[in-house]
């Protein structure tokens, strides 16, 4: 413990012994706080400044006016007036070209275009062809990540307001009408008016029924006329079928004649061409046979001569190898005899005779292989002679067969030219004349049939259309008469059932109140659980925890994590490092734990230097939390818990950064940065974890950010049960992991880390 304290005091003294050192320490403490404060202040209330977002509004609505609604309606003007009074967004009222150009250029974040037929489409609600009115919305999603969602919300709000206003207007009109009916029902003459209405409805229904019956009579007369036309049409169809069969036969004959004529011409040309090609092919074949036979003869002669020469050379070489083997055999016998008669080393003798025997055996094997090769070459000479004689015999046979084929082809050409071709030409001329006559007859017959069919079809179609119109009109009149009868019955029943008194009871209806209820039938009461005052306070846990982590990364990047040998010697009170040589085990220069022989252990080096890192990390966390609470004035229900979480984060994060750095050197610093990047994206600091990709949802419980931010949120807005202390417990587990890496797992990696550091330093670059 004494060595740990001495290292801490010495490091603190060295860091503050001059002004520059103090300035650096102040910078290490202030920079992380500035990082957190700027981000929290920048996101304090971004949604309160949406009035600066420019959104173009283009009103092209031409309005609507009809017999049902004699007063002109222009919903586009109403929307524009409403938006001019709305300050949620910066509405810009421009023409279509300016609005679209502004969206594409980035001048406007979005554009809302009210089309020309907007009011007309809204009023189709009262027709049989209702059509949904649409507003065209353009959004520049490239400009910003959040702005499109804000402008989308603005556009949705406009649509909701239009729907509510339209529903409110319709409901108000209906209820005002109900009030008018209620007042009218209170009149003393209302019963007489209803009686007259029933009488008039009954008279109108009877007149319409009589008109429908007359139209049905006219339709029956047309039906009789249509039957007569159908009989005439049947006769014409039978005639047309016979004529059609004749026309089809003529056309088939015409096609057959032309097909035969074309086939004759094609066959004649093909025959002529085939005979000429056959004659040319036979001549070429005769020449190729001569050339092939000549080539085979010359190749066989050359092949046989070369093989004969090679056979003689190989046989001569085999004899030479036999002579060499015999010479070595004589030498072996002499060596054996000499070694037997003299005092010669038996081992040397056996070795020498073995080598000679092996060489003799190898020479005789080579000689035998050469004799086999000579025999094979002699067989090759005989094969070449056989090929030559066989080629001459086959040449004679082929020449004889080619001459026979040439004579047959010449006879076929003479017969075709003098006998068959003149007869084919005469037949083709006759068929061409017949095809022309058949085509003329087919055209005349088809024209006559088409004229008769057109007259019959037009007359029948006109009669059928007239009858359909009469039937449809009669049906419409009957339907209207039936509806009038139903209406008269309904009014009669209502009068007898006390409807007038019921309507009179509702004459004091508040139309405006009920119209508002119809426009928005459901309202929502919002109750905030753990309320937070503003967006900056909601983002404070993320940016505060992130700043404390960044501060720890800056500490290990700016400060030396390892103690030099000179510093270790000073702590031990042993003087300079060279004085230690020879007093104990050999020292490894600048290696962690290399002075354990003198009483300074590896764990003491770790905690002694870490105390400075911890002190600065606590200073960073304290300054960040103080600025959050008393400079930015974020909401915080439990300030001391907030400070406690900050100090705990400083301890865990600095310990983890320090352990990674002293254990793995530059690699450990890189790991710290990688963990920072992963936690920024994957711990739910800005978006709920459930909205992140599946991979982040799996790994986020493994990061300290998750529990640090949860504990800070509990400090700001309140906690549920023991959640706060549970989060702190989970965060403490990472401190144990850091100690495990820095104190226990560090020892096996000391020599590897030292070697890696020396290699990096030797590059003179890093």
XYZ file of C-alpha atoms in Angstrom:
766
model
C 0.000 0.000 0.000
C 2.955 2.326 0.770
C 4.346 1.942 -2.743
C 0.930 2.676 -4.258
C 0.641 5.902 -2.276
C 4.230 6.929 -3.117
C 3.595 6.434 -6.837
C 0.383 8.492 -6.641
C 2.003 11.359 -4.712
C 5.020 11.415 -7.031
C 2.835 11.440 -10.179
C 0.621 14.197 -8.799
C 3.661 16.268 -7.841
C 5.244 15.862 -11.273
C 1.988 16.767 -13.056
C 1.603 20.050 -11.119
C 5.201 21.231 -10.772
C 4.890 23.774 -13.619
C 2.237 25.943 -15.228
C 2.063 23.967 -18.464
C 1.328 20.771 -16.568
C -1.504 22.458 -14.682
C -2.961 23.866 -17.916
C -2.896 20.396 -19.476
C -4.684 18.929 -16.442
C -7.340 21.633 -16.668
C -7.815 20.879 -20.354
C -8.201 17.166 -19.648
C -10.969 17.967 -17.153
C -12.793 20.667 -19.140
C -12.857 19.178 -22.665
C -15.286 16.278 -21.887
C -17.622 18.687 -20.084
C -17.678 21.012 -23.103
C -18.539 18.043 -25.307
C -21.575 17.163 -23.171
C -22.786 20.736 -22.632
C -22.710 21.721 -26.290
C -24.670 18.632 -27.338
C -27.275 18.976 -24.583
C -27.732 22.700 -25.232
C -27.993 22.094 -28.980
C -30.801 19.577 -28.482
C -32.540 21.457 -25.661
C -35.835 22.135 -27.475
C -35.480 21.401 -31.221
C -39.199 20.787 -31.714
C -39.992 24.211 -30.269
C -38.267 25.828 -33.260
C -40.198 24.067 -36.010
C -41.606 27.473 -36.986
C -38.307 28.040 -38.820
C -38.853 25.087 -41.182
C -40.046 26.435 -44.523
C -42.866 24.514 -46.208
C -44.299 25.688 -49.531
C -48.095 25.786 -49.989
C -49.565 25.885 -53.517
C -53.332 26.510 -53.785
C -54.662 25.541 -57.242
C -58.241 24.805 -56.118
C -60.863 26.282 -58.479
C -63.743 25.784 -56.056
C -67.119 24.116 -56.640
C -70.686 25.254 -57.347
C -73.720 23.187 -58.402
C -77.497 23.116 -58.368
C -77.440 21.262 -55.064
C -74.998 23.765 -53.564
C -75.737 27.102 -55.316
C -73.189 28.941 -53.158
C -69.545 28.696 -54.327
C -67.282 26.549 -52.120
C -63.470 26.804 -52.193
C -61.826 24.493 -49.673
C -58.348 25.540 -50.861
C -58.905 29.131 -49.750
C -60.153 27.906 -46.387
C -57.029 25.770 -45.910
C -54.772 28.671 -46.880
C -56.497 30.992 -44.389
C -56.088 28.391 -41.648
C -52.378 27.911 -42.398
C -51.692 31.647 -42.372
C -52.848 31.666 -38.759
C -50.784 28.530 -37.954
C -47.243 29.111 -36.623
C -46.142 25.505 -36.144
C -44.220 25.657 -39.446
C -43.011 28.497 -41.665
C -45.672 28.260 -44.385
C -44.658 29.865 -47.706
C -47.554 30.543 -50.124
C -46.131 30.348 -53.658
C -47.011 29.091 -57.141
C -46.442 25.495 -58.246
C -43.165 26.067 -60.129
C -41.580 28.058 -57.302
C -42.687 25.490 -54.730
C -41.318 22.450 -56.567
C -38.040 24.190 -57.470
C -37.647 25.164 -53.822
C -38.090 21.552 -52.675
C -35.527 20.227 -55.167
C -33.008 22.994 -54.380
C -33.400 22.625 -50.612
C -34.944 26.068 -50.044
C -38.115 24.381 -48.772
C -38.178 21.162 -46.792
C -41.531 20.184 -48.296
C -44.346 21.409 -50.528
C -48.110 20.917 -50.183
C -50.118 21.282 -53.396
C -53.911 21.601 -53.311
C -55.094 20.418 -56.788
C -57.651 22.188 -58.975
C -60.474 19.705 -58.348
C -60.014 19.481 -54.567
C -63.357 21.109 -53.629
C -65.190 19.229 -56.386
C -63.857 15.883 -55.152
C -64.894 16.700 -51.581
C -68.473 17.425 -52.654
C -68.785 14.078 -54.476
C -69.813 12.766 -51.053
C -73.364 13.815 -51.978
C -73.310 12.007 -55.347
C -73.492 8.349 -56.351
C -69.815 8.409 -57.377
C -68.000 9.536 -54.240
C -64.290 10.241 -54.724
C -61.657 10.866 -52.075
C -60.139 14.353 -52.250
C -56.323 14.307 -52.293
C -53.567 16.756 -51.389
C -50.199 16.285 -53.177
C -47.217 16.321 -50.820
C -43.543 16.625 -51.899
C -40.748 16.080 -49.361
C -36.963 16.566 -49.675
C -35.664 13.645 -47.603
C -32.021 14.402 -48.447
C -31.922 17.713 -46.604
C -32.083 16.399 -43.025
C -32.833 13.231 -41.062
C -35.448 14.731 -38.708
C -37.031 17.520 -40.786
C -38.981 15.135 -43.098
C -40.697 13.554 -40.088
C -41.648 16.978 -38.707
C -43.063 18.174 -42.033
C -44.874 14.841 -42.426
C -46.548 15.497 -39.095
C -47.515 18.971 -40.306
C -49.065 17.570 -43.483
C -50.962 14.924 -41.499
C -52.248 17.654 -39.196
C -53.583 19.597 -42.191
C -55.434 16.543 -43.481
C -56.868 15.861 -40.013
C -58.038 19.469 -39.702
C -59.705 19.307 -43.125
C -61.497 16.078 -42.187
C -62.643 17.520 -38.864
C -63.821 20.792 -40.444
C -65.702 18.983 -43.197
C -67.384 16.614 -40.726
C -68.242 19.527 -38.454
C -69.784 21.514 -41.335
C -71.913 18.603 -42.578
C -73.083 17.778 -39.058
C -73.898 21.429 -38.379
C -76.019 21.689 -41.562
C -77.852 18.464 -40.735
C -78.586 19.564 -37.183
C -79.736 23.026 -38.300
C -82.088 21.293 -40.717
C -83.337 19.121 -37.860
C -83.993 22.260 -35.832
C -85.943 23.765 -38.731
C -88.025 20.612 -39.070
C -88.635 20.626 -35.328
C -89.879 24.222 -35.414
C -92.044 23.450 -38.447
C -93.604 20.466 -36.688
C -94.798 22.761 -33.916
C -97.014 24.702 -36.390
C -100.808 24.103 -36.001
C -101.230 23.477 -39.776
C -98.501 20.802 -39.930
C -101.049 17.932 -39.858
C -102.963 19.383 -42.827
C -99.730 19.819 -44.764
C -98.828 16.170 -44.252
C -102.283 15.011 -45.414
C -101.984 17.039 -48.643
C -98.468 15.632 -49.146
C -99.747 12.038 -48.947
C -102.527 12.766 -51.484
C -100.155 14.381 -53.993
C -97.633 11.542 -53.652
C -100.363 8.967 -54.408
C -101.519 10.869 -57.548
C -97.954 11.199 -58.856
C -97.302 7.494 -58.288
C -100.421 6.533 -60.327
C -99.440 8.785 -63.258
C -95.956 7.294 -63.383
C -97.340 3.730 -63.330
C -99.630 4.520 -66.339
C -96.668 5.914 -68.273
C -94.640 2.788 -67.557
C -97.474 0.559 -68.893
C -97.655 2.541 -72.185
C -93.906 2.189 -72.682
C -94.144 -1.576 -72.169
C -96.876 -1.736 -74.908
C -94.599 0.060 -77.376
C -91.809 -2.360 -76.459
C -94.086 -5.335 -77.261
C -94.845 -3.920 -80.757
C -91.139 -3.570 -81.420
C -90.670 -7.142 -80.207
C -93.045 -8.413 -82.916
C -91.132 -6.456 -85.551
C -87.893 -7.926 -84.284
C -89.338 -11.467 -84.681
C -90.129 -10.738 -88.359
C -86.607 -9.440 -88.868
C -85.192 -12.559 -87.206
C -87.040 -14.797 -89.725
C -85.619 -12.811 -92.618
C -82.233 -12.938 -90.999
C -82.355 -16.759 -90.762
C -83.020 -17.029 -94.518
C -80.123 -14.679 -95.252
C -77.840 -16.645 -92.942
C -78.577 -19.943 -94.736
C -77.844 -18.295 -98.075
C -74.699 -16.760 -96.643
C -73.535 -20.115 -95.301
C -73.880 -21.763 -98.721
C -72.121 -18.874 -100.368
C -69.464 -18.968 -97.680
C -68.839 -22.654 -98.285
C -68.504 -21.987 -102.037
C -66.175 -19.059 -101.389
C -64.092 -21.158 -99.003
C -63.859 -23.944 -101.586
C -62.765 -21.486 -104.271
C -60.203 -19.954 -101.969
C -58.907 -23.396 -100.989
C -58.618 -24.320 -104.679
C -56.734 -21.092 -105.343
C -54.299 -21.817 -102.536
C -53.793 -25.389 -103.707
C -53.076 -24.289 -107.298
C -50.571 -21.709 -106.178
C -48.930 -24.167 -103.778
C -48.493 -26.745 -106.577
C -47.086 -24.104 -108.922
C -44.607 -22.908 -106.297
C -43.617 -26.494 -105.482
C -42.930 -27.251 -109.188
C -40.729 -24.197 -109.581
C -38.854 -24.906 -106.371
C -38.394 -28.600 -107.202
C -37.096 -27.840 -110.724
C -34.517 -25.385 -109.447
C -33.469 -27.683 -106.625
C -33.071 -30.643 -109.041
C -30.911 -28.613 -111.432
C -28.737 -27.327 -108.611
C -28.339 -30.747 -106.960
C -27.186 -32.444 -110.223
C -24.623 -29.730 -110.904
C -23.298 -29.872 -107.339
C -23.016 -33.684 -107.503
C -20.935 -33.576 -110.701
C -18.567 -31.006 -109.208
C -18.236 -33.004 -106.009
C -17.283 -36.190 -107.917
C -14.512 -34.372 -109.786
C -13.142 -32.910 -106.581
C -13.289 -36.315 -104.886
C -11.157 -37.927 -107.632
C -8.456 -35.283 -107.184
C -8.503 -35.633 -103.409
C -8.046 -39.437 -103.659
C -4.901 -38.982 -105.802
C -3.507 -36.392 -103.409
C -4.246 -38.517 -100.337
C -2.651 -41.664 -101.802
C 0.458 -39.743 -102.833
C 0.786 -38.250 -99.335
C 0.418 -41.634 -97.628
C 3.140 -43.189 -99.863
C 5.650 -40.402 -99.258
C 4.968 -40.327 -95.514
C 5.344 -44.123 -95.233
C 8.748 -44.061 -97.032
C 10.093 -41.279 -94.832
C 8.726 -42.893 -91.710
C 10.288 -46.315 -92.527
C 13.731 -44.855 -93.338
C 13.853 -42.829 -90.132
C 12.744 -45.816 -88.025
C 15.386 -48.070 -89.674
C 18.146 -45.584 -88.883
C 17.009 -45.170 -85.267
C 16.882 -48.971 -84.819
C 20.492 -49.343 -85.943
C 21.681 -46.493 -83.679
C 19.890 -47.893 -80.643
C 21.282 -51.404 -81.255
C 24.833 -49.991 -81.480
C 24.339 -48.093 -78.205
C 23.115 -51.287 -76.486
C 26.352 -53.012 -77.469
C 28.356 -50.191 -75.962
C 26.519 -50.512 -72.660
C 27.238 -54.288 -72.669
C 30.957 -53.589 -73.212
C 30.986 -51.135 -70.304
C 29.281 -53.698 -68.057
C 31.826 -56.384 -69.021
C 34.690 -54.008 -68.223
C 33.255 -53.261 -64.802
C 32.783 -57.005 -64.192
C 36.468 -57.627 -64.896
C 37.369 -54.758 -62.561
C 35.183 -56.258 -59.824
C 36.858 -59.669 -60.148
C 40.280 -58.055 -59.867
C 39.274 -56.058 -56.802
C 37.826 -59.137 -55.133
C 40.948 -61.180 -55.826
C 43.276 -58.420 -54.616
C 41.276 -57.822 -51.431
C 41.310 -61.560 -50.622
C 45.072 -61.912 -50.989
C 45.891 -58.781 -48.972
C 45.000 -57.446 -45.556
C 42.101 -55.285 -46.727
C 39.359 -53.916 -44.472
C 36.291 -56.199 -44.812
C 33.832 -53.351 -44.407
C 35.506 -51.259 -47.077
C 35.711 -54.286 -49.359
C 32.007 -55.071 -49.009
C 31.088 -51.458 -49.610
C 33.216 -51.207 -52.780
C 32.023 -54.512 -54.247
C 28.409 -53.520 -53.552
C 28.839 -50.256 -55.417
C 30.409 -52.083 -58.416
C 27.633 -54.697 -58.494
C 24.980 -51.965 -58.473
C 26.663 -50.119 -61.347
C 27.052 -53.328 -63.413
C 23.377 -54.209 -62.874
C 22.297 -50.704 -63.903
C 24.379 -50.830 -67.143
C 22.997 -54.237 -68.132
C 19.426 -52.987 -67.504
C 20.027 -49.972 -69.759
C 21.489 -52.216 -72.488
C 18.446 -54.504 -72.308
C 16.089 -51.459 -72.596
C 17.947 -50.312 -75.734
C 17.594 -53.757 -77.334
C 13.815 -53.679 -76.691
C 13.616 -50.225 -78.293
C 15.561 -51.432 -81.363
C 13.090 -54.311 -81.797
C 10.133 -51.881 -81.578
C 11.651 -49.608 -84.247
C 12.168 -52.625 -86.570
C 8.449 -53.462 -86.167
C 7.690 -49.842 -87.072
C 9.634 -50.208 -90.378
C 7.554 -53.293 -91.259
C 4.288 -51.433 -90.393
C 5.224 -48.551 -92.720
C 5.692 -50.996 -95.641
C 2.280 -52.557 -94.929
C 0.558 -49.118 -94.898
C 2.108 -48.239 -98.248
C 0.879 -51.411 -100.031
C -2.623 -51.117 -98.466
C -2.935 -47.459 -99.574
C -2.137 -48.362 -103.217
C -4.831 -51.072 -103.296
C -7.509 -48.787 -101.756
C -6.646 -45.998 -104.178
C -7.360 -48.220 -107.189
C -10.730 -49.336 -105.764
C -11.812 -45.766 -104.952
C -10.858 -44.473 -108.406
C -12.990 -47.164 -110.007
C -16.048 -46.344 -107.844
C -15.732 -42.585 -108.473
C -15.724 -43.124 -112.246
C -18.940 -45.179 -111.985
C -20.688 -42.448 -109.918
C -19.653 -39.723 -112.374
C -21.187 -41.651 -115.296
C -24.486 -42.100 -113.396
C -24.723 -38.369 -112.596
C -24.108 -37.440 -116.260
C -26.936 -39.730 -117.394
C -29.314 -38.146 -114.826
C -28.466 -34.637 -116.064
C -29.186 -35.559 -119.681
C -32.587 -37.117 -118.827
C -33.673 -34.088 -116.723
C -32.627 -31.488 -119.334
C -34.106 -33.194 -122.421
C -37.223 -34.943 -121.052
C -38.506 -33.864 -117.570
C -37.875 -30.081 -117.466
C -39.961 -29.151 -120.595
C -42.982 -31.039 -119.204
C -42.671 -29.303 -115.777
C -42.546 -25.841 -117.395
C -45.760 -26.503 -119.351
C -47.607 -27.706 -116.239
C -46.557 -24.589 -114.229
C -47.968 -22.229 -116.912
C -51.356 -23.988 -116.877
C -51.584 -23.842 -113.081
C -50.821 -20.088 -112.999
C -53.711 -19.339 -115.415
C -56.094 -21.458 -113.322
C -55.105 -19.620 -110.074
C -55.908 -16.220 -111.632
C -59.422 -17.316 -112.664
C -60.181 -18.803 -109.231
C -59.144 -15.554 -107.423
C -61.533 -13.432 -109.555
C -64.535 -15.643 -108.769
C -63.734 -15.630 -105.000
C -63.556 -11.808 -104.782
C -66.927 -11.249 -106.536
C -68.724 -13.792 -104.360
C -67.300 -12.369 -101.083
C -68.339 -8.777 -101.980
C -71.948 -9.776 -102.606
C -72.245 -11.687 -99.323
C -70.761 -8.808 -97.266
C -73.293 -6.300 -98.654
C -76.280 -8.467 -97.765
C -74.953 -9.210 -94.246
C -74.378 -5.511 -93.452
C -77.931 -4.489 -94.386
C -79.431 -7.255 -92.254
C -77.141 -6.561 -89.226
C -77.803 -2.778 -89.134
C -81.581 -3.196 -89.215
C -81.628 -5.846 -86.489
C -79.305 -3.782 -84.210
C -81.449 -0.622 -84.465
C -84.634 -2.496 -83.558
C -82.955 -4.173 -80.547
C -81.566 -0.858 -79.209
C -84.960 0.826 -79.434
C -86.625 -1.980 -77.494
C -83.953 -1.884 -74.754
C -84.456 1.882 -74.314
C -88.228 1.471 -73.945
C -87.828 -1.341 -71.408
C -85.310 0.677 -69.359
C -87.558 3.753 -69.302
C -90.555 1.687 -68.218
C -88.528 0.110 -65.420
C -87.305 3.513 -64.183
C -90.849 4.922 -64.098
C -92.055 1.863 -62.179
C -89.247 2.214 -59.629
C -90.006 5.901 -59.068
C -93.702 5.144 -58.663
C -92.865 2.454 -56.108
C -90.647 4.850 -54.128
C -93.403 7.477 -54.101
C -95.843 4.880 -52.790
C -93.370 3.906 -50.062
C -92.824 7.547 -49.144
C -96.585 8.167 -48.924
C -96.946 5.104 -46.698
C -94.088 6.278 -44.473
C -95.534 9.794 -44.087
C -98.977 8.353 -43.359
C -97.521 6.043 -40.676
C -95.437 8.836 -39.164
C -98.427 11.160 -38.913
C -100.490 8.515 -37.189
C -97.564 7.466 -34.925
C -96.995 10.866 -33.289
C -93.885 11.966 -35.218
C -94.828 15.645 -35.087
C -94.874 15.698 -31.308
C -91.521 13.874 -31.174
C -89.903 16.377 -33.570
C -91.282 19.258 -31.616
C -89.601 17.955 -28.474
C -86.113 18.444 -30.061
C -86.481 22.013 -31.263
C -83.851 23.339 -28.802
C -80.911 21.172 -30.058
C -77.484 22.918 -29.804
C -76.282 22.323 -33.394
C -72.773 23.714 -32.860
C -72.099 21.557 -29.804
C -73.239 18.360 -31.520
C -71.337 19.254 -34.726
C -68.100 19.525 -32.742
C -68.876 16.170 -31.151
C -69.363 14.529 -34.577
C -66.149 16.091 -35.932
C -64.071 14.789 -33.006
C -66.056 12.075 -31.248
C -63.041 10.839 -29.251
C -60.604 12.921 -27.222
C -57.454 11.703 -25.509
C -56.291 12.649 -22.049
C -52.502 12.441 -21.864
C -50.930 11.481 -18.540
C -47.139 11.551 -18.364
C -45.487 8.877 -16.226
C -42.083 10.067 -14.968
C -42.517 13.428 -16.773
C -39.447 15.175 -18.219
C -39.515 18.922 -18.768
C -37.735 19.170 -22.124
C -35.873 17.269 -24.812
C -32.490 18.454 -23.519
C -33.131 16.809 -20.150
C -34.171 13.623 -21.952
C -30.883 13.564 -23.911
C -28.701 14.522 -20.907
C -28.074 10.897 -19.753
C -26.760 9.879 -23.172
C -24.467 12.869 -23.717
C -23.242 12.900 -20.092
C -22.293 9.215 -20.095
C -20.737 9.626 -23.541
C -18.674 12.614 -22.335
C -17.350 10.652 -19.330
C -16.282 7.786 -21.637
C -14.635 10.240 -24.040
C -12.849 11.819 -21.075
C -11.385 8.451 -20.068
C -10.259 7.827 -23.658
C -8.548 11.244 -23.679
C -6.761 10.404 -20.421
C -5.204 7.181 -21.741
C -4.359 8.930 -25.014
C -2.649 11.947 -23.397
C -1.058 10.409 -20.295
C 1.560 7.682 -19.876
C -0.068 4.575 -18.424
C 3.163 2.737 -17.559
C 5.841 3.677 -15.006
C 9.407 4.025 -16.281
C 12.300 2.131 -14.674
C 13.688 5.420 -13.401
C 10.393 6.209 -11.715
C 10.226 2.751 -10.155
C 13.749 3.121 -8.751
C 12.836 6.517 -7.304
C 9.737 5.100 -5.614
C 11.794 2.279 -4.120
C 14.466 4.735 -2.904
C 17.212 2.788 -4.694
C 18.687 5.611 -6.738
C 19.289 5.401 -10.460
C 18.439 2.317 -12.539
C 22.102 1.432 -13.432
C 22.857 1.050 -9.721
C 20.385 -1.845 -9.526
C 22.258 -4.000 -12.025
C 23.890 -6.960 -10.311
C 21.915 -6.602 -7.083
C 19.269 -9.143 -7.998
C 17.713 -10.912 -10.910
C 18.547 -9.522 -14.372
C 16.257 -6.594 -15.196
C 14.204 -6.378 -18.373
C 14.342 -2.676 -19.231
C 11.055 -0.775 -19.192
C 8.958 -3.890 -18.478
C 5.994 -3.941 -16.075
C 6.763 -5.956 -12.934
C 10.500 -6.091 -13.613
C 11.321 -4.793 -10.086
C 9.225 -7.221 -8.090
C 12.550 -8.563 -6.675
C 13.004 -5.200 -4.944
C 9.445 -5.165 -3.555
C 7.488 -3.242 -6.227
C 4.904 -5.712 -7.520
C 2.876 -5.518 -10.713
C -0.414 -4.799 -8.926
C 1.231 -1.912 -7.036
C 2.392 -0.421 -10.316
C -1.173 -0.760 -11.630
C -3.010 0.901 -8.723
C -0.277 3.471 -8.058
C -0.450 5.000 -11.518
C -4.231 4.442 -11.839
C -5.016 6.704 -8.876
C -4.063 9.752 -10.960
C -6.346 8.582 -13.775
C -9.170 8.005 -11.277
C -8.725 11.440 -9.703
C -8.902 13.189 -13.083
C -11.867 11.033 -14.184
C -13.770 11.999 -11.022
C -12.950 15.638 -11.675
C -14.295 15.288 -15.228
C -17.516 13.629 -14.041
C -18.035 16.199 -11.274
C -17.637 19.123 -13.673
C -19.963 17.569 -16.263
C -22.694 16.873 -13.692
C -22.364 20.326 -12.134
C -22.747 21.979 -15.525
C -25.769 19.830 -16.367
C -27.531 20.722 -13.127
C -26.575 24.347 -12.446
C -25.520 25.758 -15.824
C -27.899 24.049 -18.255
C -30.439 23.466 -15.466
C -31.688 20.105 -16.668
C -34.542 18.495 -14.784
C -33.271 16.233 -12.003
C -35.423 14.786 -9.228
C -32.450 13.262 -7.359
C -29.301 15.431 -7.795
C -27.085 13.414 -5.439
C -27.983 10.210 -7.247
C -27.072 11.979 -10.461
C -23.619 12.835 -9.075
C -23.220 9.307 -7.740
C -23.940 7.807 -11.177
C -21.409 10.195 -12.739
C -18.699 9.218 -10.244
C -19.482 5.521 -10.705
C -19.231 5.905 -14.484
C -15.900 7.703 -14.103
C -14.535 4.872 -11.939
C -15.749 2.075 -14.238
C -14.847 3.746 -17.539
C -11.405 5.020 -16.469
C -10.568 1.652 -14.911
C -11.590 -0.151 -18.100
C -9.643 2.244 -20.369
C -6.571 2.075 -18.112
C -6.678 -1.744 -17.896
C -6.932 -2.122 -21.670
C -4.065 0.326 -22.226
C -1.577 -1.115 -19.700
C -2.404 -4.683 -20.767
C -2.431 -4.311 -24.550
C -0.817 -0.957 -25.285
C -1.938 0.751 -28.496
C -4.229 -2.180 -29.248
C -6.059 -1.532 -25.978
C -6.628 2.111 -26.939
C -8.058 0.984 -30.259
C -10.406 -1.409 -28.431
C -11.611 1.484 -26.268
C -12.466 3.549 -29.355
C -14.254 0.596 -30.983
C -16.344 0.088 -27.841
C -17.215 3.794 -27.926
C -18.456 3.609 -31.511
C -20.500 0.467 -30.869
C -22.146 1.906 -27.748
C -23.093 5.179 -29.434
C -25.081 3.268 -32.047
C -26.287 0.240 -30.143
C -27.353 1.092 -26.591
C -30.587 3.014 -27.164
C -29.246 6.464 -26.350
C -31.252 8.228 -29.056
C -33.710 5.576 -30.264
C -35.387 2.723 -28.363
C -33.383 -0.484 -28.598
C -36.437 -2.241 -30.046
C -36.156 0.009 -33.129
C -32.527 -0.967 -33.779
C -31.406 -3.892 -35.986
C -31.577 -7.352 -34.449
C -27.791 -7.562 -33.986
C -27.755 -4.497 -31.705
C -30.698 -5.826 -29.713
C -28.657 -8.935 -28.917
C -25.443 -7.209 -27.794
C -26.675 -4.064 -26.023
C -26.909 -5.779 -22.570
C -23.134 -6.387 -22.796
C -22.255 -2.657 -22.788
C -21.831 -0.429 -19.687
C -23.607 2.473 -21.445
C -26.894 0.588 -21.132
C -26.893 0.555 -17.339
C -25.225 3.938 -16.860
C -27.886 5.731 -18.937
C -30.711 3.831 -17.236
C -29.410 4.871 -13.798
C -29.110 8.516 -14.896
C -32.670 8.490 -16.250
C -33.852 7.170 -12.884
C -32.025 10.077 -11.213
C -33.585 12.644 -13.548
C -37.224 11.480 -13.706
C -37.593 9.040 -10.818
C -37.145 5.290 -10.492
C -39.413 2.300 -10.113
C -38.755 0.271 -6.982
C -35.128 -0.802 -6.747
C -34.321 -0.320 -10.427
C -31.737 2.386 -9.703
C -29.606 0.218 -7.434
C -29.987 -2.756 -9.780
C -28.568 -0.672 -12.634
C -25.673 0.452 -10.425
C -24.969 -3.163 -9.536
C -24.817 -4.165 -13.186
C -22.503 -1.222 -13.854
C -20.200 -2.358 -11.040
C -19.713 -5.718 -12.777
C -17.757 -3.925 -15.507
C -15.381 -2.548 -12.846
C -14.641 -6.130 -11.793
C -14.018 -7.035 -15.433
C -11.561 -4.135 -15.725
C -9.673 -5.233 -12.589
C -9.571 -8.797 -13.912
C -7.980 -7.571 -17.145
C -5.555 -5.122 -15.536
C -4.360 -7.123 -12.526
C -4.751 -10.839 -13.282
C -4.941 -11.328 -17.050
C -2.305 -8.685 -17.647
C 0.600 -10.772 -16.399
C 0.609 -13.396 -19.223
C 0.573 -10.604 -21.816
C 3.386 -8.475 -20.316
C 6.162 -9.798 -22.543
C 3.957 -9.846 -25.668
C 2.800 -6.270 -25.087
C 6.368 -5.101 -24.403
C 7.619 -6.733 -27.598
C 4.767 -5.259 -29.619
C 5.443 -1.780 -28.186
C 9.150 -2.012 -29.020
C 8.340 -3.083 -32.575
C 5.996 -0.140 -33.032
C 8.550 2.282 -31.549
C 11.239 0.970 -33.880
C 9.291 2.181 -36.911
C 9.893 5.798 -35.790
C 6.438 6.606 -37.163
C 3.896 5.632 -34.477
